[in-house]
């Protein structure tokens, strides 16, 4: 195990960068959900390489095929298998990586653990593995939307030190998708794009922060004490490649405040609903959603594979240098946005089913 | 489910702040590990209230009893049940909390989810719940020590804006335990203690950051793609009460660097071991331990329960104010150190068993 | 792991025959279920030794204590911990078993697996371990009753070759409990009691078959393809000590029929409900409950521990003989009835929650 | 969930009778196991329809493709995805089943549970679903063979009342495969084949019993108290379509013996190994393998789908009759043999990994 995520809405992914294909099996999906390959493709296209001048120029169309679990356009409650064939296998680009370990990449640890490694394009540790997550996330989003008009919206909050100003309560998917870096603050977006292009030209890379908001969350999701909603979300996003940190609500900045400043005071709104005036909690209290917007942030390190020459060793421990060829993203953030959304949506959908049951939720 | 953590080294906790007691069942513990109640008690005493002038003055001795799974001083491979009876139940301190929701506490969300709540002392959402985790963590630490002399050392890195200087490669448990705030930087420790005392006198609270280092980690722990070591650690620590953020290695600060600055270059040491010169990765690459020290940080918010008056509502939605009575920690950090260590140790021990099997590891 | 059963209504048991005690933690219990120690005790008393002249004369009152998860007489949705202290520890009765392996008992395999064994009274492999199951089963039964008036009724169907005539559609708990062997066919019951007493006098033992019926089962429980209702029930009952076989509906006898004889024809009853005229399926089709009564049977072997002398070996492999002292059941069947009921109830309750969710079922 | 089986060696199956295909993802497979599509195909060919005159004449070649997890002929420790495309879709044969429920089939219960059903060819409840199990079982068998020369051999023990004489300690795969009914008792085999042909001509069906032996089992597999080896095997085989009963060792017949007759006396063999003289236990004691051969039996009911006319109802509850068209097996037993072997092998492989760890077993 290790490639399955979730308890009731449960996904299992498979596949390496090269080989037959990558995909996902979704087990526990509620029946009677209308879903099409086209809807899933929309999310995959947000993730795929070659979508803009600031992503890797590799051309992968990543066309998905639903193999099972959908009948006459509706889910049947049985496992949904989605396959994306691999293409465009320029595995010669990776030939130097057969022997040489890329710094801060998973080559050495896979060898240490398994004693074998599919060295083509990073194998299982390639970001290509996230295709299955994003495909499953598309279905999770659909279910969340049907049940309570739940919206999951991610965006680039920071590229290096360039920080966007975004109102998580108001941001729209249209704003996110209005530019290639997926930053709804358009002034910042331009600066981010310039920065990424510049660093790419140098053969180097940069990282940043994705923020993700979930709106219209039903109260009561999350199961103490270990399956707190934020704990499951933390696990989900920290299982994405290149992540180094996670925050919910006030996050690390909240540690600078006093309790009287940080606490979210309760009030009763015009509909008689108990609400909080502020949202430093980030949408959960005691690990259970409180109906306020869930707001999380994820730190992504600069892409490990760079064209600049670095010191490293071979599989046999001999010291050497490496300047990666291939076609790599100078910054993963724009493509990471749908990945973060997917993981957040999967966690919420799983907890929705734990609360309402598989067959009674939709 | 929700109260079970881990796959092969698996703990299930139970218990509320008031009632018969709190405890843990540890399933999957390797056989033939020497363990005593006294060893577990050492860790529980680091966690218990009333241990110093900067923690709550509640007197809870938290004496543990091993009910099963240990025979003639050794584990038998069967479930280990550890019970700590509840005492000192001044539940009248909480009488106002029957009706009134404490801001940023779990009262309202438990009511929303379950329609019922043990309102005495926070019930299941009380930090008292962590006793079972710390007791199990004591055994996990012991196993880690036996297998590879693995050390898990946590300490207070920051209280509000007071940041300690600590060398994670060299810090010792003795240094951590040399002062009541558990900060190995003694100059900082004094300032932290003063700050906590001052805020406590005001009836307010503060938060901070716990850092935890794991040394002598075997290579190869962690299972991609979802059960990456850092993902499981993130889930573990984010399931602790009052946590708002998690980092591994460079964390959020790593997003400011370029790839060429951030990457950890490989070299071969005098023993022929492949190592990295820097450790911005924080001990894992691709979700698998690389043999370098694991370094993580956890943000704890200021304690939610404060004596200062705050606006809130009752269960029925009527607006009111609350100034908590009871005896609360002005800062959870000193007592959070063993909790973080426990969760980190539990994850590592679980992955150790996934790598080596339950019965062959010790 | 290995001591946890169920997915959403999930129990973890612990404890050996001797030592602090045995118990169970129930995780995922729906909130707001009224439950008392007295109700649980009723089931424990049906299981306990010394209840009649045909069970072991060991006196164990098996008094249970609820440690958590119940507040003011109602479940809170948090883990319910139930503890039964061990008493009457005549461990000297087992002194010969320190070295000598009882034939067809678990002494040798526990040693082979774990390299250590709590040899007092069978340790973890003692039937005493089932206390936790029966206690949890009492709560599962209560929930099933509340949700749909579901009844789970077990009884002794066969002792050796003495086979009772019982109508599973009509049998009542009163009939089962009207005699000490728990067989509702009173003529057979007398013969069974005589047989058990006779074999006990010889220092030997016998086995038999427990049948269990579940009535008023909601349609739709069970999750193909692996978590079919009958597969989960099979696992549950085959995890009881001394079981050798499992059947649902027609069972092995069904293999003698043709399809046209065996198939259950459908009809529509006066309420417009689709029903089957016969019930060779035993209440499930395709692994999902069809609303008909679930009928299963479990084979229990003769008690392994007997007073008659047998050939065996010591821990070191030296050949020897053993004539067990201690006080053992000549036949486990009467006490096995509540164990089978408990496992069946636990599986049904788990699937109820998978269908309806934890918090929405009651 | 419901479509995942196993803990460390874990399979997830998907797919319906019609649609894109059926398949399996195997997670947790040890690395460095040599495996080819051809080896898997051997087992699939034992399962496929149209293999002889006593199986359905449907032509399905069931050609498998490994999509991931195998690199240069060896497993890599990452998920192995195996796909078999669907072909030969004569879905018009099933057109009457859109509305009409086949007696003792899963049509009605799927509708009751999910409110929707892929009615083509039985959809998910088709025996075609077992392709993924058998493919995964082929790999499990290979691992078992590598680790300890473990052999898993199933065969037809009974067809209706025709019972074969087979020595489980000596039977070979060659004997099993020497005839189309997979019964190593050749005299019986002929009678069984005649019986199946005769019943098929009548448009009716029959059932029987598959026996399966596992030889060279390492001691120590199985985890009390719930994940006993026989409990996990019971769940595995009872999750196969058309199963009605399970036995291990003496099974139901063992209930007729006394303890002194039934117990397996220990002795020490010439190699100093502790063994049992008889094997009524069937290879496990206390849920843990004792090194003797594991022997289990599974009852399969007569095929539900028959050409003879039966009374039934439509989806709307209207009474009607049904005489199935299509091409169905008059007896599933010959094709069930590899299915039983697969489930048994999967359980053993899972417990092997729980004992030795994923990466250290091979």
XYZ file of N, CA, C and O in Angstrom, chain C residues 1-5 7 13 101-106 109-110 112-114 124 129 133 160 204-205 208 220 222-228 231-232 234-235 238-239 244-248 251-252 254-260 262-268 280-281 285-286 288 290 299-300 302 304 306 310-313 317 319 354-355, chain D residues 1-5 7 13 102-106 109-110 112-114 124 129 133 160 204-205 208 220 222-228 231-232 234-235 238-239 244-248 251-252 254-260 262-268 274 280-281 285-286 288 290 299-300 302 304 306 310-313 317 319 354-355:
632
model
N -1.279 -4.411 13.154
C -2.737 -4.556 13.020
C -3.115 -6.038 13.045
O -2.251 -6.893 13.058
N -4.377 -6.296 13.073
C -4.849 -7.655 13.204
C -5.883 -7.729 14.314
O -6.657 -8.674 14.387
N -5.893 -6.714 15.186
C -6.823 -6.692 16.303
C -7.904 -5.629 16.140
O -8.555 -5.253 17.108
N -8.049 -5.171 14.913
C -9.106 -4.209 14.604
C -10.019 -4.836 13.569
O -9.551 -5.490 12.642
N -11.316 -4.639 13.736
C -12.308 -5.232 12.829
C -13.341 -4.179 12.460
O -13.870 -3.484 13.330
N -14.809 -1.170 9.343
C -14.288 0.015 8.661
C -14.826 1.300 9.262
O -14.070 2.168 9.642
N -9.782 -4.891 19.913
C -9.797 -5.591 21.192
C -8.373 -5.785 21.705
O -7.411 -5.726 20.954
N 3.333 -28.044 24.728
C 2.366 -27.519 23.764
C 1.086 -28.335 23.799
O 1.104 -29.558 23.584
N -0.037 -27.678 24.024
C -1.319 -28.370 23.960
C -1.655 -28.665 22.495
O -1.674 -27.745 21.673
N -1.966 -29.918 22.161
C -2.312 -30.250 20.770
C -3.498 -29.422 20.272
O -4.457 -29.178 21.018
N -3.411 -29.007 19.032
C -4.463 -28.231 18.356
C -4.780 -26.917 19.047
O -5.846 -26.333 18.824
N -3.861 -26.460 19.877
C -4.009 -25.146 20.499
C -2.966 -24.229 19.867
O -2.180 -24.646 19.016
N -2.965 -22.951 20.264
C -2.123 -21.956 19.596
C -0.758 -21.780 20.245
O 0.012 -20.923 19.822
N 2.210 -22.154 17.674
C 2.268 -21.159 16.595
C 2.597 -19.767 17.128
O 3.296 -19.004 16.476
N 2.077 -19.426 18.313
C 2.460 -18.135 18.900
C 3.962 -18.094 19.148
O 4.614 -17.083 18.881
N 6.220 -19.773 17.520
C 6.902 -19.720 16.224
C 6.862 -18.317 15.638
O 7.830 -17.851 15.044
N 5.741 -17.646 15.812
C 5.586 -16.322 15.214
C 6.303 -15.241 16.018
O 7.034 -14.436 15.468
N 6.047 -15.219 17.331
C 6.490 -14.079 18.136
C 7.758 -14.353 18.948
O 8.383 -13.435 19.458
N -3.355 -14.550 24.769
C -4.219 -13.846 23.839
C -5.134 -14.805 23.079
O -6.180 -14.406 22.585
N -10.584 -13.551 25.169
C -10.401 -12.421 24.235
C -11.727 -11.984 23.629
O -11.881 -10.830 23.229
N -15.364 -8.455 21.963
C -16.260 -8.577 20.803
C -17.721 -8.573 21.233
O -18.582 -7.933 20.606
N -22.471 -32.338 17.866
C -22.069 -33.562 17.171
C -23.133 -33.913 16.126
O -23.409 -33.086 15.250
N -13.252 -35.578 27.879
C -13.117 -35.324 26.443
C -13.994 -34.109 26.073
O -14.511 -33.418 26.968
N -14.154 -33.857 24.798
C -14.910 -32.675 24.377
C -15.610 -32.944 23.051
O -15.256 -33.882 22.331
N -19.840 -28.679 17.337
C -21.172 -28.576 16.766
C -21.308 -27.375 15.848
O -20.303 -26.829 15.390
N -29.690 -3.548 0.558
C -28.615 -2.669 0.080
C -27.336 -2.711 0.898
O -26.375 -2.023 0.565
N -23.783 -4.245 2.183
C -22.750 -5.066 1.544
C -22.164 -4.303 0.373
O -22.902 -3.617 -0.337
N -20.841 -4.390 0.197
C -20.187 -3.629 -0.862
C -19.349 -4.559 -1.736
O -18.287 -5.017 -1.330
N -19.847 -4.873 -2.941
C -19.027 -5.656 -3.862
C -17.746 -4.880 -4.222
O -17.757 -3.668 -4.172
N -16.711 -5.626 -4.676
C -16.717 -7.047 -4.878
C -16.070 -7.782 -3.705
O -16.348 -8.969 -3.517
N -15.212 -7.115 -2.914
C -14.552 -7.860 -1.840
C -15.324 -7.781 -0.526
O -15.337 -8.735 0.240
N -15.924 -6.628 -0.259
C -16.635 -6.470 1.008
C -18.092 -6.873 0.862
O -19.005 -6.204 1.370
N -18.322 -7.975 0.145
C -19.653 -8.562 0.113
C -20.078 -8.853 1.542
O -19.241 -9.197 2.385
N -18.958 -12.201 2.726
C -17.509 -12.306 2.871
C -17.073 -11.683 4.193
O -16.232 -12.238 4.913
N -17.653 -10.546 4.523
C -17.297 -9.892 5.785
C -17.813 -10.700 6.981
O -17.141 -10.792 8.010
N -18.236 -13.950 6.953
C -17.366 -15.135 6.998
C -16.080 -14.808 7.727
O -15.635 -15.555 8.612
N -15.478 -13.676 7.376
C -14.246 -13.297 8.068
C -14.509 -13.108 9.560
O -13.724 -13.558 10.402
N -15.157 -16.562 11.231
C -13.985 -17.439 11.139
C -12.805 -16.879 11.946
O -11.785 -17.560 12.083
N -12.931 -15.664 12.446
C -11.894 -15.141 13.341
C -12.170 -15.517 14.793
O -11.356 -15.215 15.667
N -14.230 -23.900 12.201
C -13.675 -24.684 11.084
C -14.472 -24.523 9.797
O -14.027 -25.022 8.737
N -15.644 -23.913 9.848
C -16.416 -23.792 8.625
C -17.502 -22.733 8.726
O -17.918 -22.354 9.826
N -17.935 -22.276 7.563
C -18.944 -21.219 7.457
C -19.853 -21.528 6.287
O -19.385 -21.971 5.231
N -21.135 -21.258 6.462
C -22.094 -21.407 5.358
C -23.082 -20.251 5.386
O -23.414 -19.742 6.458
N -23.571 -19.867 4.231
C -24.700 -18.945 4.159
C -25.781 -19.599 3.311
O -25.477 -20.236 2.289
N -25.645 -23.232 1.647
C -24.337 -23.740 2.053
C -23.847 -24.895 1.204
O -24.071 -24.941 -0.011
N -23.132 -25.829 1.872
C -22.592 -26.976 1.139
C -23.706 -27.846 0.563
O -23.546 -28.440 -0.503
N -26.301 -26.882 -0.775
C -26.766 -26.269 -2.017
C -26.025 -26.785 -3.244
O -26.530 -26.677 -4.378
N -24.845 -27.367 -3.029
C -24.063 -27.867 -4.167
C -24.657 -29.150 -4.752
O -24.217 -29.609 -5.803
N -25.629 -29.706 -4.059
C -26.264 -30.938 -4.551
C -27.463 -30.655 -5.450
O -28.001 -31.566 -6.091
N -27.900 -29.419 -5.491
C -29.099 -29.058 -6.241
C -28.752 -28.599 -7.660
O -27.603 -28.274 -7.952
N -29.776 -28.547 -8.506
C -29.601 -27.912 -9.817
C -29.964 -26.437 -9.690
O -30.627 -26.026 -8.726
N -29.574 -25.665 -10.680
C -29.900 -24.251 -10.680
C -31.392 -23.994 -10.611
O -31.849 -23.105 -9.891
N -32.166 -24.789 -11.358
C -33.613 -24.549 -11.358
C -34.220 -24.878 -9.993
O -35.240 -24.312 -9.615
N -32.399 -24.514 -7.128
C -31.731 -23.660 -6.132
C -32.150 -22.199 -6.222
O -32.230 -21.507 -5.203
N -32.398 -21.734 -7.428
C -32.685 -20.303 -7.593
C -33.907 -19.871 -6.783
O -34.883 -20.607 -6.668
N -33.832 -18.676 -6.234
C -34.943 -18.093 -5.472
C -35.781 -17.232 -6.410
O -35.366 -16.143 -6.815
N -36.963 -17.710 -6.740
C -37.816 -16.946 -7.648
C -38.322 -15.670 -6.975
O -38.633 -15.655 -5.783
N -38.408 -14.626 -7.759
C -38.908 -13.336 -7.256
C -40.425 -13.275 -7.340
O -41.031 -13.886 -8.215
N -41.043 -12.514 -6.448
C -42.451 -12.142 -6.579
C -42.633 -10.785 -5.911
O -41.709 -10.286 -5.255
N -43.773 -10.208 -6.083
C -44.065 -8.920 -5.456
C -45.107 -9.146 -4.366
O -46.165 -9.716 -4.638
N -32.758 -19.708 -0.470
C -31.516 -20.494 -0.510
C -30.295 -19.584 -0.569
O -29.203 -19.979 -0.204
N -30.531 -18.354 -1.021
C -29.431 -17.387 -1.063
C -28.996 -16.998 0.351
O -27.857 -16.588 0.564
N -27.634 -11.356 -2.307
C -27.403 -11.725 -3.710
C -26.379 -10.766 -4.283
O -26.520 -9.544 -4.137
N -25.327 -11.324 -4.874
C -24.235 -10.481 -5.359
C -23.506 -9.778 -4.231
O -22.853 -8.767 -4.439
N -24.923 -8.354 -1.621
C -25.734 -7.247 -1.086
C -27.006 -7.819 -0.487
O -27.632 -8.699 -1.080
N -30.727 -8.556 0.360
C -31.928 -8.408 -0.479
C -33.197 -8.262 0.358
O -34.292 -8.312 -0.170
N -19.267 -23.832 11.968
C -18.821 -25.094 12.575
C -17.762 -24.814 13.640
O -16.776 -24.136 13.351
N -17.993 -25.332 14.840
C -17.000 -25.240 15.915
C -16.448 -26.630 16.201
O -17.204 -27.574 16.421
N -14.427 -29.610 18.358
C -14.400 -29.939 19.786
C -13.284 -29.160 20.486
O -12.216 -28.938 19.915
N -10.149 -27.917 22.216
C -8.831 -28.538 22.088
C -8.278 -29.003 23.438
O -7.616 -30.045 23.527
N -8.298 -30.837 26.662
C -9.053 -31.937 27.280
C -8.237 -32.570 28.402
O -7.016 -32.430 28.443
N -2.755 -36.975 26.039
C -2.410 -36.955 24.624
C -0.882 -36.872 24.450
O -0.200 -36.324 25.293
N -0.408 -37.348 23.322
C 1.004 -37.186 22.985
C 1.248 -35.773 22.471
O 0.433 -35.216 21.733
N 2.378 -35.239 22.851
C 2.729 -33.904 22.366
C 4.226 -33.702 22.543
O 4.960 -34.668 22.826
N 4.694 -32.448 22.377
C 6.111 -32.138 22.571
C 6.237 -30.906 23.463
O 5.281 -30.151 23.634
N 10.980 -29.399 21.755
C 10.807 -30.479 20.805
C 10.886 -31.868 21.406
O 10.813 -32.861 20.684
N 9.530 -35.150 23.127
C 8.207 -35.773 23.152
C 7.782 -36.029 24.590
O 8.583 -36.382 25.449
N -21.633 2.341 6.492
C -21.080 2.605 5.162
C -22.179 3.060 4.210
O -21.911 3.788 3.253
N -23.389 2.619 4.479
C -24.505 2.982 3.606
C -25.075 4.350 3.978
O -25.377 5.159 3.112
N -15.052 2.263 -0.855
C -14.175 1.097 -0.816
C -15.010 -0.177 -0.940
O -16.220 -0.114 -0.982
N -14.359 -1.290 -0.982
C -15.071 -2.542 -1.214
C -14.412 -3.290 -2.359
O -14.604 -4.494 -2.507
N -13.615 -2.571 -3.157
C -12.960 -3.191 -4.299
C -11.458 -3.314 -4.118
O -10.721 -3.501 -5.078
N -11.033 -3.195 -2.868
C -9.627 -3.375 -2.522
C -9.517 -4.524 -1.552
O -10.337 -4.665 -0.650
N -8.498 -5.363 -1.743
C -8.322 -6.550 -0.900
C -6.856 -6.651 -0.496
O -5.968 -6.539 -1.335
N -3.715 -5.937 2.749
C -3.189 -4.807 3.506
C -1.853 -4.327 2.960
O -1.682 -3.163 2.664
N -9.552 -4.001 -7.877
C -10.037 -4.399 -9.197
C -11.105 -3.434 -9.682
O -11.720 -2.715 -8.904
N -32.975 -11.525 -13.039
C -32.660 -12.946 -13.051
C -32.693 -13.492 -11.631
O -32.009 -12.947 -10.748
N -33.449 -14.549 -11.361
C -33.496 -15.110 -10.009
C -32.102 -15.469 -9.497
O -31.260 -15.974 -10.259
N -31.876 -15.202 -8.228
C -30.616 -15.515 -7.547
C -29.405 -14.843 -8.173
O -28.272 -15.259 -7.938
N -29.644 -13.810 -8.963
C -28.542 -13.014 -9.487
C -28.563 -11.652 -8.781
O -29.407 -11.407 -7.928
N -27.597 -10.803 -9.094
C -27.428 -9.559 -8.356
C -28.175 -8.380 -8.957
O -28.054 -7.260 -8.479
N -30.494 -6.563 -6.319
C -29.815 -5.923 -5.182
C -28.964 -4.732 -5.629
O -28.869 -3.740 -4.916
N -28.349 -4.814 -6.820
C -27.610 -3.642 -7.314
C -28.573 -2.470 -7.514
O -28.263 -1.338 -7.162
N -31.363 -1.990 -5.933
C -31.802 -1.524 -4.615
C -30.737 -0.662 -3.950
O -31.039 0.337 -3.298
N -29.489 -1.057 -4.120
C -28.411 -0.333 -3.448
C -28.050 0.965 -4.168
O -27.941 2.015 -3.543
N -27.828 0.863 -5.480
C -27.243 1.989 -6.202
C -28.269 2.805 -7.001
O -27.967 3.910 -7.437
N -20.918 -5.306 -13.137
C -19.846 -5.537 -12.178
C -19.983 -6.894 -11.499
O -19.006 -7.449 -11.013
N -15.378 -10.018 -13.661
C -14.683 -9.201 -12.653
C -13.498 -9.941 -12.061
O -12.530 -9.315 -11.598
N -8.471 -10.434 -10.284
C -8.014 -11.247 -9.157
C -7.027 -12.312 -9.628
O -6.006 -12.559 -8.983
N -21.773 -31.715 -7.778
C -22.995 -32.251 -7.145
C -22.589 -33.352 -6.163
O -21.819 -33.070 -5.226
N -30.077 -26.388 -17.714
C -30.022 -26.199 -16.257
C -28.553 -26.086 -15.832
O -27.654 -25.975 -16.682
N -28.262 -26.094 -14.559
C -26.887 -25.904 -14.085
C -26.675 -26.691 -12.795
O -27.626 -27.102 -12.142
N -20.831 -27.394 -6.974
C -19.878 -28.350 -6.430
C -18.912 -27.702 -5.455
O -19.162 -26.613 -4.941
N 4.127 -19.160 11.002
C 4.065 -17.805 11.548
C 3.213 -16.828 10.769
O 3.080 -15.674 11.171
N -0.273 -15.117 9.484
C -1.586 -14.914 10.088
C -1.430 -14.039 11.317
O -0.455 -14.184 12.058
N -2.362 -13.116 11.525
C -2.262 -12.176 12.640
C -3.530 -12.223 13.483
O -4.568 -11.714 13.070
N -3.472 -12.861 14.667
C -4.620 -12.823 15.568
C -4.901 -11.375 15.995
O -3.994 -10.563 15.982
N -6.153 -11.109 16.462
C -7.212 -12.066 16.541
C -8.168 -12.004 15.356
O -8.858 -12.996 15.072
N -8.215 -10.878 14.625
C -9.181 -10.813 13.533
C -8.582 -11.256 12.206
O -9.273 -11.845 11.380
N -7.327 -10.947 11.997
C -6.708 -11.298 10.712
C -6.044 -12.662 10.777
O -4.937 -12.873 10.262
N -6.724 -13.608 11.435
C -6.285 -14.995 11.387
C -6.180 -15.421 9.934
O -6.988 -14.990 9.097
N -9.400 -16.717 8.603
C -10.437 -15.688 8.488
C -10.224 -14.873 7.220
O -11.174 -14.575 6.492
N -8.978 -14.534 6.943
C -8.693 -13.775 5.721
C -8.920 -14.618 4.475
O -9.418 -14.116 3.456
N -11.078 -17.075 4.306
C -12.538 -17.199 4.213
C -13.130 -15.975 3.524
O -13.962 -16.095 2.615
N -12.692 -14.801 3.964
C -13.198 -13.587 3.330
C -12.851 -13.576 1.839
O -13.690 -13.243 0.998
N -14.959 -16.247 -0.048
C -16.397 -15.952 0.029
C -16.741 -14.660 -0.711
O -17.917 -14.332 -0.861
N -15.744 -13.926 -1.143
C -16.015 -12.750 -1.979
C -16.076 -13.124 -3.452
O -16.366 -12.274 -4.300
N -21.067 -20.337 -1.419
C -22.051 -20.494 -0.334
C -21.431 -21.057 0.947
O -22.119 -21.125 1.973
N -20.189 -21.534 0.898
C -19.624 -22.105 2.109
C -18.117 -22.220 2.036
O -17.523 -22.232 0.941
N -17.516 -22.310 3.214
C -16.062 -22.379 3.347
C -15.716 -23.330 4.488
O -16.383 -23.337 5.516
N -14.676 -24.110 4.284
C -14.183 -24.985 5.343
C -12.662 -24.956 5.361
O -12.027 -24.821 4.309
N -12.071 -25.142 6.522
C -10.641 -25.384 6.616
C -10.426 -26.674 7.403
O -11.131 -26.938 8.386
N -13.293 -29.065 8.855
C -14.522 -28.388 8.458
C -15.745 -28.824 9.238
O -15.662 -29.116 10.438
N -16.895 -28.875 8.547
C -18.137 -29.260 9.215
C -18.063 -30.706 9.711
O -18.648 -31.039 10.737
N -15.665 -32.124 11.052
C -14.939 -32.140 12.319
C -15.843 -31.997 13.529
O -15.469 -32.363 14.648
N -17.045 -31.464 13.315
C -17.968 -31.273 14.446
C -18.547 -32.598 14.918
O -19.219 -32.648 15.951
N -18.319 -33.653 14.174
C -18.846 -34.964 14.574
C -17.856 -35.728 15.451
O -18.198 -36.772 16.016
N -16.634 -35.249 15.562
C -15.592 -35.958 16.301
C -15.518 -35.474 17.751
O -16.044 -34.425 18.097
N -14.811 -36.248 18.568
C -14.498 -35.770 19.921
C -13.143 -35.069 19.879
O -12.368 -35.233 18.928
N -12.857 -34.344 20.923
C -11.582 -33.645 21.002
C -10.393 -34.589 20.898
O -9.402 -34.285 20.223
N -10.490 -35.725 21.583
C -9.349 -36.653 21.555
C -9.147 -37.251 20.164
O -8.041 -37.615 19.796
N -10.030 -35.478 17.358
C -9.808 -34.351 16.436
C -8.445 -33.699 16.611
O -7.836 -33.228 15.631
N -7.950 -33.654 17.831
C -6.690 -32.941 18.081
C -5.538 -33.518 17.254
O -5.437 -34.733 17.071
N -4.677 -32.645 16.785
C -3.491 -33.046 16.036
C -2.309 -33.161 16.995
O -1.789 -32.146 17.468
N -1.898 -34.381 17.273
C -0.784 -34.566 18.206
C 0.525 -34.067 17.593
O 0.774 -34.239 16.402
N 1.350 -33.489 18.432
C 2.663 -32.985 17.995
C 3.708 -34.098 18.051
O 3.628 -35.007 18.892
N 4.702 -33.990 17.184
C 5.908 -34.819 17.307
C 7.065 -34.022 16.710
O 6.846 -32.954 16.105
N 8.251 -34.500 16.906
C 9.421 -33.838 16.337
C 9.972 -34.706 15.222
O 10.238 -35.889 15.435
N 9.113 -29.254 14.756
C 7.876 -29.651 15.428
C 6.767 -29.746 14.392
O 6.500 -28.796 13.669
N -5.995 -32.187 10.991
C -7.411 -31.774 11.022
C -7.527 -30.267 11.152
O -8.525 -29.677 10.794
N -6.483 -29.643 11.677
C -6.475 -28.179 11.798
C -6.439 -27.519 10.430
O -6.877 -26.381 10.269
N -3.156 -22.948 13.454
C -3.630 -23.098 14.832
C -3.606 -21.720 15.479
O -2.590 -21.015 15.414
N -4.734 -21.346 16.068
C -4.836 -20.001 16.624
C -4.746 -18.924 15.553
O -4.423 -17.776 15.843
N -2.683 -18.882 13.009
C -1.303 -18.729 12.520
C -0.886 -20.031 11.853
O -1.147 -21.122 12.384
N 1.049 -23.260 10.880
C 1.924 -24.106 11.693
C 2.903 -24.921 10.838
O 3.582 -25.809 11.337
N -17.675 -24.070 -1.322
C -18.903 -24.526 -1.988
C -19.372 -23.489 -2.996
O -19.521 -22.315 -2.654
N -19.578 -23.941 -4.227
C -20.140 -23.074 -5.273
C -21.544 -23.554 -5.620
O -21.749 -24.738 -5.916
N -25.053 -23.882 -7.896
C -25.289 -24.003 -9.335
C -25.414 -22.611 -9.962
O -25.974 -21.702 -9.343
N -26.522 -19.348 -11.527
C -27.869 -18.776 -11.403
C -28.555 -18.597 -12.758
O -29.766 -18.789 -12.882
N -29.830 -19.602 -16.091
C -30.141 -20.865 -16.784
C -31.129 -20.610 -17.921
O -31.827 -19.594 -17.933
N -38.134 -19.545 -15.657
C -38.393 -19.351 -14.223
C -39.330 -18.173 -14.027
O -39.350 -17.249 -14.826
N -40.019 -18.189 -12.890
C -40.845 -17.046 -12.519
C -39.963 -15.961 -11.915
O -39.033 -16.246 -11.174
N -40.282 -14.725 -12.251
C -39.533 -13.616 -11.669
C -40.367 -12.340 -11.801
O -41.571 -12.416 -12.105
N -39.746 -11.201 -11.546
C -40.450 -9.917 -11.673
C -39.580 -8.969 -12.488
O -38.384 -9.164 -12.647
N -41.629 -4.504 -10.571
C -42.347 -5.405 -9.687
C -43.416 -6.230 -10.367
O -44.122 -6.995 -9.712
N -44.933 -9.297 -12.316
C -44.537 -10.690 -12.420
C -44.418 -11.110 -13.879
O -45.202 -10.700 -14.731
N 3.371 -8.891 5.628
C 3.158 -8.385 6.984
C 4.204 -8.966 7.932
O 4.530 -8.359 8.945
N 4.682 -10.142 7.614
C 5.669 -10.797 8.471
C 7.079 -10.299 8.164
O 7.869 -10.037 9.074
